[in-house]
């Protein structure tokens, strides 16, 4: 009731009106933060008592965070209407595994860099092997055949971002032999990466430290601003990084389910 009254206050001075609107948004944001904290505490308690709920907890966390980011009253208030109306679907599609697999096909990078073969070679050297499960060309069929014979070298991933629901080891062979046509459309085959294994400690709040073999993933935060009409780039800079470390013995490493943690690199200055 209080929020409704604040929302409908008639203020003539623009500065006061903005302050009232900000106050209204902050009240809603405080309520959202409280509910979010209750959710996290509840799921933490339930996932500790019932291990089978842990994977569900991680996926619901992704969904809640995405919904929270999109509907934050404070963010909606201060964000320009023009920006909100011009969401670019290309950036979202680029996170989909199927699009990544298509970009890894021979000849695809050349479409974007036709006059720079050295750059094409450098970019392609950073790609893992990615193959479609329903293409009939020799390249994909050879990869599928090899994956059936050596499933330990491959991963089957669904067409989504955020991790989870991947297939490893003998599951790869089983799925390749039993997938329906629709299921093949919804997944891709990927070369399994084998990062360096190191001895390390995993430290989590209110839990005993775990010492063992770990693997680490480094993520880079970047910022790119350009104009697709004339292909100009105004800004392309790196603005930070983060690391996630998980037990080498697990395939799916999740921070919220206890098999992974956020980490920090030890940076050595270059002489």
mmCIF file with all atom_site columns, C-alpha atoms in Angstrom, residues 105-267:
data_model
loop_
_atom_site.group_PDB
_atom_site.id
_atom_site.type_symbol
_atom_site.label_atom_id
_atom_site.label_alt_id
_atom_site.label_comp_id
_atom_site.label_asym_id
_atom_site.label_entity_id
_atom_site.label_seq_id
_atom_site.pdbx_PDB_ins_code
_atom_site.Cartn_x
_atom_site.Cartn_y
_atom_site.Cartn_z
_atom_site.occupancy
_atom_site.B_iso_or_equiv
_atom_site.pdbx_formal_charge
_atom_site.auth_seq_id
_atom_site.auth_comp_id
_atom_site.auth_asym_id
_atom_site.auth_atom_id
_atom_site.pdbx_PDB_model_num
ATOM 1   C CA . UNK A 1 105 ? 32.863 -25.091 -39.351 1.00 0.00 ? 105 UNK A CA 1
ATOM 2   C CA . UNK A 1 106 ? 35.510 -24.763 -42.085 1.00 0.00 ? 106 UNK A CA 1
ATOM 3   C CA . UNK A 1 107 ? 35.107 -21.549 -44.046 1.00 0.00 ? 107 UNK A CA 1
ATOM 4   C CA . UNK A 1 108 ? 32.986 -19.725 -41.480 1.00 0.00 ? 108 UNK A CA 1
ATOM 5   C CA . UNK A 1 109 ? 35.670 -17.466 -40.001 1.00 0.00 ? 109 UNK A CA 1
ATOM 6   C CA . UNK A 1 110 ? 36.826 -16.643 -43.526 1.00 0.00 ? 110 UNK A CA 1
ATOM 7   C CA . UNK A 1 111 ? 33.425 -15.054 -44.169 1.00 0.00 ? 111 UNK A CA 1
ATOM 8   C CA . UNK A 1 112 ? 34.161 -12.414 -41.538 1.00 0.00 ? 112 UNK A CA 1
ATOM 9   C CA . UNK A 1 113 ? 37.890 -11.974 -42.215 1.00 0.00 ? 113 UNK A CA 1
ATOM 10  C CA . UNK A 1 114 ? 38.277 -12.674 -45.933 1.00 0.00 ? 114 UNK A CA 1
ATOM 11  C CA . UNK A 1 115 ? 41.406 -10.529 -46.292 1.00 0.00 ? 115 UNK A CA 1
ATOM 12  C CA . UNK A 1 116 ? 43.307 -11.650 -43.195 1.00 0.00 ? 116 UNK A CA 1
ATOM 13  C CA . UNK A 1 117 ? 44.249 -15.364 -43.417 1.00 0.00 ? 117 UNK A CA 1
ATOM 14  C CA . UNK A 1 118 ? 46.810 -15.068 -40.605 1.00 0.00 ? 118 UNK A CA 1
ATOM 15  C CA . UNK A 1 119 ? 44.106 -13.829 -38.229 1.00 0.00 ? 119 UNK A CA 1
ATOM 16  C CA . UNK A 1 120 ? 41.822 -16.669 -39.337 1.00 0.00 ? 120 UNK A CA 1
ATOM 17  C CA . UNK A 1 121 ? 44.531 -19.202 -38.524 1.00 0.00 ? 121 UNK A CA 1
ATOM 18  C CA . UNK A 1 122 ? 45.182 -17.632 -35.125 1.00 0.00 ? 122 UNK A CA 1
ATOM 19  C CA . UNK A 1 123 ? 41.484 -17.564 -34.195 1.00 0.00 ? 123 UNK A CA 1
ATOM 20  C CA . UNK A 1 124 ? 40.880 -21.135 -35.311 1.00 0.00 ? 124 UNK A CA 1
ATOM 21  C CA . UNK A 1 125 ? 43.821 -22.341 -33.206 1.00 0.00 ? 125 UNK A CA 1
ATOM 22  C CA . UNK A 1 126 ? 41.885 -21.274 -30.082 1.00 0.00 ? 126 UNK A CA 1
ATOM 23  C CA . UNK A 1 127 ? 38.798 -23.344 -30.963 1.00 0.00 ? 127 UNK A CA 1
ATOM 24  C CA . UNK A 1 128 ? 38.041 -26.738 -29.495 1.00 0.00 ? 128 UNK A CA 1
ATOM 25  C CA . UNK A 1 129 ? 36.664 -29.337 -31.880 1.00 0.00 ? 129 UNK A CA 1
ATOM 26  C CA . UNK A 1 130 ? 32.912 -28.822 -32.396 1.00 0.00 ? 130 UNK A CA 1
ATOM 27  C CA . UNK A 1 131 ? 30.687 -31.012 -34.573 1.00 0.00 ? 131 UNK A CA 1
ATOM 28  C CA . UNK A 1 132 ? 27.022 -31.300 -35.432 1.00 0.00 ? 132 UNK A CA 1
ATOM 29  C CA . UNK A 1 133 ? 25.266 -34.561 -34.587 1.00 0.00 ? 133 UNK A CA 1
ATOM 30  C CA . UNK A 1 134 ? 22.962 -34.468 -37.598 1.00 0.00 ? 134 UNK A CA 1
ATOM 31  C CA . UNK A 1 135 ? 25.268 -33.359 -40.415 1.00 0.00 ? 135 UNK A CA 1
ATOM 32  C CA . UNK A 1 136 ? 26.068 -36.030 -42.980 1.00 0.00 ? 136 UNK A CA 1
ATOM 33  C CA . UNK A 1 137 ? 29.385 -34.583 -44.160 1.00 0.00 ? 137 UNK A CA 1
ATOM 34  C CA . UNK A 1 138 ? 32.521 -36.667 -43.755 1.00 0.00 ? 138 UNK A CA 1
ATOM 35  C CA . UNK A 1 139 ? 34.062 -34.377 -41.125 1.00 0.00 ? 139 UNK A CA 1
ATOM 36  C CA . UNK A 1 140 ? 31.162 -34.758 -38.676 1.00 0.00 ? 140 UNK A CA 1
ATOM 37  C CA . UNK A 1 141 ? 30.600 -38.448 -39.360 1.00 0.00 ? 141 UNK A CA 1
ATOM 38  C CA . UNK A 1 142 ? 34.269 -39.235 -38.712 1.00 0.00 ? 142 UNK A CA 1
ATOM 39  C CA . UNK A 1 143 ? 34.109 -37.355 -35.402 1.00 0.00 ? 143 UNK A CA 1
ATOM 40  C CA . UNK A 1 144 ? 30.946 -39.215 -34.356 1.00 0.00 ? 144 UNK A CA 1
ATOM 41  C CA . UNK A 1 145 ? 32.509 -42.558 -35.263 1.00 0.00 ? 145 UNK A CA 1
ATOM 42  C CA . UNK A 1 146 ? 35.627 -41.742 -33.255 1.00 0.00 ? 146 UNK A CA 1
ATOM 43  C CA . UNK A 1 147 ? 33.503 -40.580 -30.304 1.00 0.00 ? 147 UNK A CA 1
ATOM 44  C CA . UNK A 1 148 ? 31.697 -43.927 -30.249 1.00 0.00 ? 148 UNK A CA 1
ATOM 45  C CA . UNK A 1 149 ? 35.031 -45.754 -30.211 1.00 0.00 ? 149 UNK A CA 1
ATOM 46  C CA . UNK A 1 150 ? 36.787 -43.336 -27.808 1.00 0.00 ? 150 UNK A CA 1
ATOM 47  C CA . UNK A 1 151 ? 34.061 -41.575 -25.779 1.00 0.00 ? 151 UNK A CA 1
ATOM 48  C CA . UNK A 1 152 ? 36.550 -40.428 -23.133 1.00 0.00 ? 152 UNK A CA 1
ATOM 49  C CA . UNK A 1 153 ? 37.857 -37.823 -25.598 1.00 0.00 ? 153 UNK A CA 1
ATOM 50  C CA . UNK A 1 154 ? 34.503 -36.108 -26.178 1.00 0.00 ? 154 UNK A CA 1
ATOM 51  C CA . UNK A 1 155 ? 31.605 -34.321 -24.485 1.00 0.00 ? 155 UNK A CA 1
ATOM 52  C CA . UNK A 1 156 ? 28.005 -33.987 -25.668 1.00 0.00 ? 156 UNK A CA 1
ATOM 53  C CA . UNK A 1 157 ? 26.548 -30.594 -24.788 1.00 0.00 ? 157 UNK A CA 1
ATOM 54  C CA . UNK A 1 158 ? 22.988 -29.240 -25.031 1.00 0.00 ? 158 UNK A CA 1
ATOM 55  C CA . UNK A 1 159 ? 22.222 -26.054 -26.921 1.00 0.00 ? 159 UNK A CA 1
ATOM 56  C CA . UNK A 1 160 ? 22.327 -23.722 -23.927 1.00 0.00 ? 160 UNK A CA 1
ATOM 57  C CA . UNK A 1 161 ? 24.707 -21.661 -21.833 1.00 0.00 ? 161 UNK A CA 1
ATOM 58  C CA . UNK A 1 162 ? 25.498 -21.972 -18.135 1.00 0.00 ? 162 UNK A CA 1
ATOM 59  C CA . UNK A 1 163 ? 26.734 -25.546 -17.870 1.00 0.00 ? 163 UNK A CA 1
ATOM 60  C CA . UNK A 1 164 ? 24.960 -28.681 -16.754 1.00 0.00 ? 164 UNK A CA 1
ATOM 61  C CA . UNK A 1 165 ? 23.173 -31.516 -18.571 1.00 0.00 ? 165 UNK A CA 1
ATOM 62  C CA . UNK A 1 166 ? 26.357 -32.559 -20.382 1.00 0.00 ? 166 UNK A CA 1
ATOM 63  C CA . UNK A 1 167 ? 27.287 -36.166 -21.156 1.00 0.00 ? 167 UNK A CA 1
ATOM 64  C CA . UNK A 1 168 ? 30.730 -37.638 -20.485 1.00 0.00 ? 168 UNK A CA 1
ATOM 65  C CA . UNK A 1 169 ? 32.535 -40.962 -20.835 1.00 0.00 ? 169 UNK A CA 1
ATOM 66  C CA . UNK A 1 170 ? 30.380 -43.956 -21.710 1.00 0.00 ? 170 UNK A CA 1
ATOM 67  C CA . UNK A 1 171 ? 27.324 -41.688 -21.720 1.00 0.00 ? 171 UNK A CA 1
ATOM 68  C CA . UNK A 1 172 ? 28.688 -40.175 -24.940 1.00 0.00 ? 172 UNK A CA 1
ATOM 69  C CA . UNK A 1 173 ? 28.671 -43.538 -26.684 1.00 0.00 ? 173 UNK A CA 1
ATOM 70  C CA . UNK A 1 174 ? 25.215 -44.432 -25.355 1.00 0.00 ? 174 UNK A CA 1
ATOM 71  C CA . UNK A 1 175 ? 23.660 -41.132 -26.446 1.00 0.00 ? 175 UNK A CA 1
ATOM 72  C CA . UNK A 1 176 ? 25.207 -41.226 -29.907 1.00 0.00 ? 176 UNK A CA 1
ATOM 73  C CA . UNK A 1 177 ? 23.677 -44.660 -30.439 1.00 0.00 ? 177 UNK A CA 1
ATOM 74  C CA . UNK A 1 178 ? 20.245 -43.868 -28.975 1.00 0.00 ? 178 UNK A CA 1
ATOM 75  C CA . UNK A 1 179 ? 19.535 -40.166 -29.630 1.00 0.00 ? 179 UNK A CA 1
ATOM 76  C CA . UNK A 1 180 ? 16.421 -39.396 -31.666 1.00 0.00 ? 180 UNK A CA 1
ATOM 77  C CA . UNK A 1 181 ? 16.560 -36.933 -34.567 1.00 0.00 ? 181 UNK A CA 1
ATOM 78  C CA . UNK A 1 182 ? 15.186 -34.133 -32.365 1.00 0.00 ? 182 UNK A CA 1
ATOM 79  C CA . UNK A 1 183 ? 17.717 -34.875 -29.630 1.00 0.00 ? 183 UNK A CA 1
ATOM 80  C CA . UNK A 1 184 ? 20.534 -34.739 -32.155 1.00 0.00 ? 184 UNK A CA 1
ATOM 81  C CA . UNK A 1 185 ? 19.317 -31.312 -33.235 1.00 0.00 ? 185 UNK A CA 1
ATOM 82  C CA . UNK A 1 186 ? 19.403 -30.115 -29.627 1.00 0.00 ? 186 UNK A CA 1
ATOM 83  C CA . UNK A 1 187 ? 22.990 -31.210 -28.873 1.00 0.00 ? 187 UNK A CA 1
ATOM 84  C CA . UNK A 1 188 ? 26.493 -30.877 -30.265 1.00 0.00 ? 188 UNK A CA 1
ATOM 85  C CA . UNK A 1 189 ? 29.628 -32.992 -29.986 1.00 0.00 ? 189 UNK A CA 1
ATOM 86  C CA . UNK A 1 190 ? 32.680 -31.289 -28.516 1.00 0.00 ? 190 UNK A CA 1
ATOM 87  C CA . UNK A 1 191 ? 36.290 -32.231 -28.009 1.00 0.00 ? 191 UNK A CA 1
ATOM 88  C CA . UNK A 1 192 ? 36.943 -32.794 -24.308 1.00 0.00 ? 192 UNK A CA 1
ATOM 89  C CA . UNK A 1 193 ? 39.511 -30.412 -22.879 1.00 0.00 ? 193 UNK A CA 1
ATOM 90  C CA . UNK A 1 194 ? 42.134 -31.693 -20.457 1.00 0.00 ? 194 UNK A CA 1
ATOM 91  C CA . UNK A 1 195 ? 43.388 -28.753 -18.385 1.00 0.00 ? 195 UNK A CA 1
ATOM 92  C CA . UNK A 1 196 ? 46.463 -28.916 -16.199 1.00 0.00 ? 196 UNK A CA 1
ATOM 93  C CA . UNK A 1 197 ? 45.853 -30.633 -12.849 1.00 0.00 ? 197 UNK A CA 1
ATOM 94  C CA . UNK A 1 198 ? 47.374 -29.067 -9.740  1.00 0.00 ? 198 UNK A CA 1
ATOM 95  C CA . UNK A 1 199 ? 47.304 -29.771 -6.016  1.00 0.00 ? 199 UNK A CA 1
ATOM 96  C CA . UNK A 1 200 ? 45.276 -27.134 -4.227  1.00 0.00 ? 200 UNK A CA 1
ATOM 97  C CA . UNK A 1 201 ? 42.954 -26.388 -1.327  1.00 0.00 ? 201 UNK A CA 1
ATOM 98  C CA . UNK A 1 202 ? 39.234 -25.771 -1.758  1.00 0.00 ? 202 UNK A CA 1
ATOM 99  C CA . UNK A 1 203 ? 37.898 -23.539 0.998   1.00 0.00 ? 203 UNK A CA 1
ATOM 100 C CA . UNK A 1 204 ? 34.176 -22.956 1.474   1.00 0.00 ? 204 UNK A CA 1
ATOM 101 C CA . UNK A 1 205 ? 32.328 -21.046 4.158   1.00 0.00 ? 205 UNK A CA 1
ATOM 102 C CA . UNK A 1 206 ? 31.482 -23.108 7.274   1.00 0.00 ? 206 UNK A CA 1
ATOM 103 C CA . UNK A 1 207 ? 33.014 -26.263 5.773   1.00 0.00 ? 207 UNK A CA 1
ATOM 104 C CA . UNK A 1 208 ? 36.262 -28.141 6.247   1.00 0.00 ? 208 UNK A CA 1
ATOM 105 C CA . UNK A 1 209 ? 38.983 -27.310 3.681   1.00 0.00 ? 209 UNK A CA 1
ATOM 106 C CA . UNK A 1 210 ? 39.448 -29.931 0.971   1.00 0.00 ? 210 UNK A CA 1
ATOM 107 C CA . UNK A 1 211 ? 42.918 -30.734 -0.372  1.00 0.00 ? 211 UNK A CA 1
ATOM 108 C CA . UNK A 1 212 ? 43.232 -32.580 -3.645  1.00 0.00 ? 212 UNK A CA 1
ATOM 109 C CA . UNK A 1 213 ? 43.725 -32.462 -7.378  1.00 0.00 ? 213 UNK A CA 1
ATOM 110 C CA . UNK A 1 214 ? 42.045 -29.456 -8.990  1.00 0.00 ? 214 UNK A CA 1
ATOM 111 C CA . UNK A 1 215 ? 41.513 -27.934 -12.423 1.00 0.00 ? 215 UNK A CA 1
ATOM 112 C CA . UNK A 1 216 ? 40.953 -24.240 -13.029 1.00 0.00 ? 216 UNK A CA 1
ATOM 113 C CA . UNK A 1 217 ? 39.048 -22.164 -15.580 1.00 0.00 ? 217 UNK A CA 1
ATOM 114 C CA . UNK A 1 218 ? 40.006 -18.552 -16.308 1.00 0.00 ? 218 UNK A CA 1
ATOM 115 C CA . UNK A 1 219 ? 37.365 -16.133 -17.566 1.00 0.00 ? 219 UNK A CA 1
ATOM 116 C CA . UNK A 1 220 ? 38.075 -12.712 -19.066 1.00 0.00 ? 220 UNK A CA 1
ATOM 117 C CA . UNK A 1 221 ? 35.722 -9.750  -18.716 1.00 0.00 ? 221 UNK A CA 1
ATOM 118 C CA . UNK A 1 222 ? 35.758 -7.715  -21.906 1.00 0.00 ? 222 UNK A CA 1
ATOM 119 C CA . UNK A 1 223 ? 33.953 -4.662  -23.207 1.00 0.00 ? 223 UNK A CA 1
ATOM 120 C CA . UNK A 1 224 ? 33.234 -4.140  -26.892 1.00 0.00 ? 224 UNK A CA 1
ATOM 121 C CA . UNK A 1 225 ? 31.356 -1.196  -28.373 1.00 0.00 ? 225 UNK A CA 1
ATOM 122 C CA . UNK A 1 226 ? 31.044 -0.792  -32.109 1.00 0.00 ? 226 UNK A CA 1
ATOM 123 C CA . UNK A 1 227 ? 28.799 0.073   -35.035 1.00 0.00 ? 227 UNK A CA 1
ATOM 124 C CA . UNK A 1 228 ? 27.667 -2.838  -37.191 1.00 0.00 ? 228 UNK A CA 1
ATOM 125 C CA . UNK A 1 229 ? 26.704 -0.485  -40.010 1.00 0.00 ? 229 UNK A CA 1
ATOM 126 C CA . UNK A 1 230 ? 30.212 0.716   -40.851 1.00 0.00 ? 230 UNK A CA 1
ATOM 127 C CA . UNK A 1 231 ? 32.130 -2.051  -38.979 1.00 0.00 ? 231 UNK A CA 1
ATOM 128 C CA . UNK A 1 232 ? 33.913 0.461   -36.736 1.00 0.00 ? 232 UNK A CA 1
ATOM 129 C CA . UNK A 1 233 ? 34.969 -0.388  -33.182 1.00 0.00 ? 233 UNK A CA 1
ATOM 130 C CA . UNK A 1 234 ? 34.962 2.407   -30.613 1.00 0.00 ? 234 UNK A CA 1
ATOM 131 C CA . UNK A 1 235 ? 36.123 0.385   -27.608 1.00 0.00 ? 235 UNK A CA 1
ATOM 132 C CA . UNK A 1 236 ? 37.543 -3.114  -27.247 1.00 0.00 ? 236 UNK A CA 1
ATOM 133 C CA . UNK A 1 237 ? 39.190 -3.493  -23.863 1.00 0.00 ? 237 UNK A CA 1
ATOM 134 C CA . UNK A 1 238 ? 39.752 -6.058  -21.130 1.00 0.00 ? 238 UNK A CA 1
ATOM 135 C CA . UNK A 1 239 ? 38.329 -5.014  -17.776 1.00 0.00 ? 239 UNK A CA 1
ATOM 136 C CA . UNK A 1 240 ? 39.109 -7.863  -15.428 1.00 0.00 ? 240 UNK A CA 1
ATOM 137 C CA . UNK A 1 241 ? 39.053 -11.607 -14.940 1.00 0.00 ? 241 UNK A CA 1
ATOM 138 C CA . UNK A 1 242 ? 37.835 -14.334 -12.624 1.00 0.00 ? 242 UNK A CA 1
ATOM 139 C CA . UNK A 1 243 ? 38.725 -17.948 -11.952 1.00 0.00 ? 243 UNK A CA 1
ATOM 140 C CA . UNK A 1 244 ? 36.734 -21.011 -10.983 1.00 0.00 ? 244 UNK A CA 1
ATOM 141 C CA . UNK A 1 245 ? 38.415 -24.099 -9.573  1.00 0.00 ? 245 UNK A CA 1
ATOM 142 C CA . UNK A 1 246 ? 36.844 -27.542 -9.245  1.00 0.00 ? 246 UNK A CA 1
ATOM 143 C CA . UNK A 1 247 ? 37.852 -31.020 -8.218  1.00 0.00 ? 247 UNK A CA 1
ATOM 144 C CA . UNK A 1 248 ? 39.554 -32.820 -11.097 1.00 0.00 ? 248 UNK A CA 1
ATOM 145 C CA . UNK A 1 249 ? 37.530 -35.935 -10.297 1.00 0.00 ? 249 UNK A CA 1
ATOM 146 C CA . UNK A 1 250 ? 34.168 -34.336 -11.175 1.00 0.00 ? 250 UNK A CA 1
ATOM 147 C CA . UNK A 1 251 ? 32.920 -33.463 -14.648 1.00 0.00 ? 251 UNK A CA 1
ATOM 148 C CA . UNK A 1 252 ? 30.390 -30.786 -13.718 1.00 0.00 ? 252 UNK A CA 1
ATOM 149 C CA . UNK A 1 253 ? 31.919 -28.209 -11.408 1.00 0.00 ? 253 UNK A CA 1
ATOM 150 C CA . UNK A 1 254 ? 29.356 -25.972 -9.743  1.00 0.00 ? 254 UNK A CA 1
ATOM 151 C CA . UNK A 1 255 ? 30.053 -23.348 -7.099  1.00 0.00 ? 255 UNK A CA 1
ATOM 152 C CA . UNK A 1 256 ? 26.588 -23.616 -5.567  1.00 0.00 ? 256 UNK A CA 1
ATOM 153 C CA . UNK A 1 257 ? 26.596 -27.438 -5.391  1.00 0.00 ? 257 UNK A CA 1
ATOM 154 C CA . UNK A 1 258 ? 29.926 -27.645 -3.598  1.00 0.00 ? 258 UNK A CA 1
ATOM 155 C CA . UNK A 1 259 ? 32.191 -29.088 -6.295  1.00 0.00 ? 259 UNK A CA 1
ATOM 156 C CA . UNK A 1 260 ? 33.752 -25.774 -7.279  1.00 0.00 ? 260 UNK A CA 1
ATOM 157 C CA . UNK A 1 261 ? 34.837 -22.441 -5.830  1.00 0.00 ? 261 UNK A CA 1
ATOM 158 C CA . UNK A 1 262 ? 35.774 -18.991 -7.036  1.00 0.00 ? 262 UNK A CA 1
ATOM 159 C CA . UNK A 1 263 ? 39.534 -18.618 -7.111  1.00 0.00 ? 263 UNK A CA 1
ATOM 160 C CA . UNK A 1 264 ? 42.237 -15.977 -7.533  1.00 0.00 ? 264 UNK A CA 1
ATOM 161 C CA . UNK A 1 265 ? 45.293 -16.215 -9.776  1.00 0.00 ? 265 UNK A CA 1
ATOM 162 C CA . UNK A 1 266 ? 48.780 -15.504 -8.517  1.00 0.00 ? 266 UNK A CA 1
ATOM 163 C CA . UNK A 1 267 ? 49.947 -12.821 -10.920 1.00 0.00 ? 267 UNK A CA 1
#
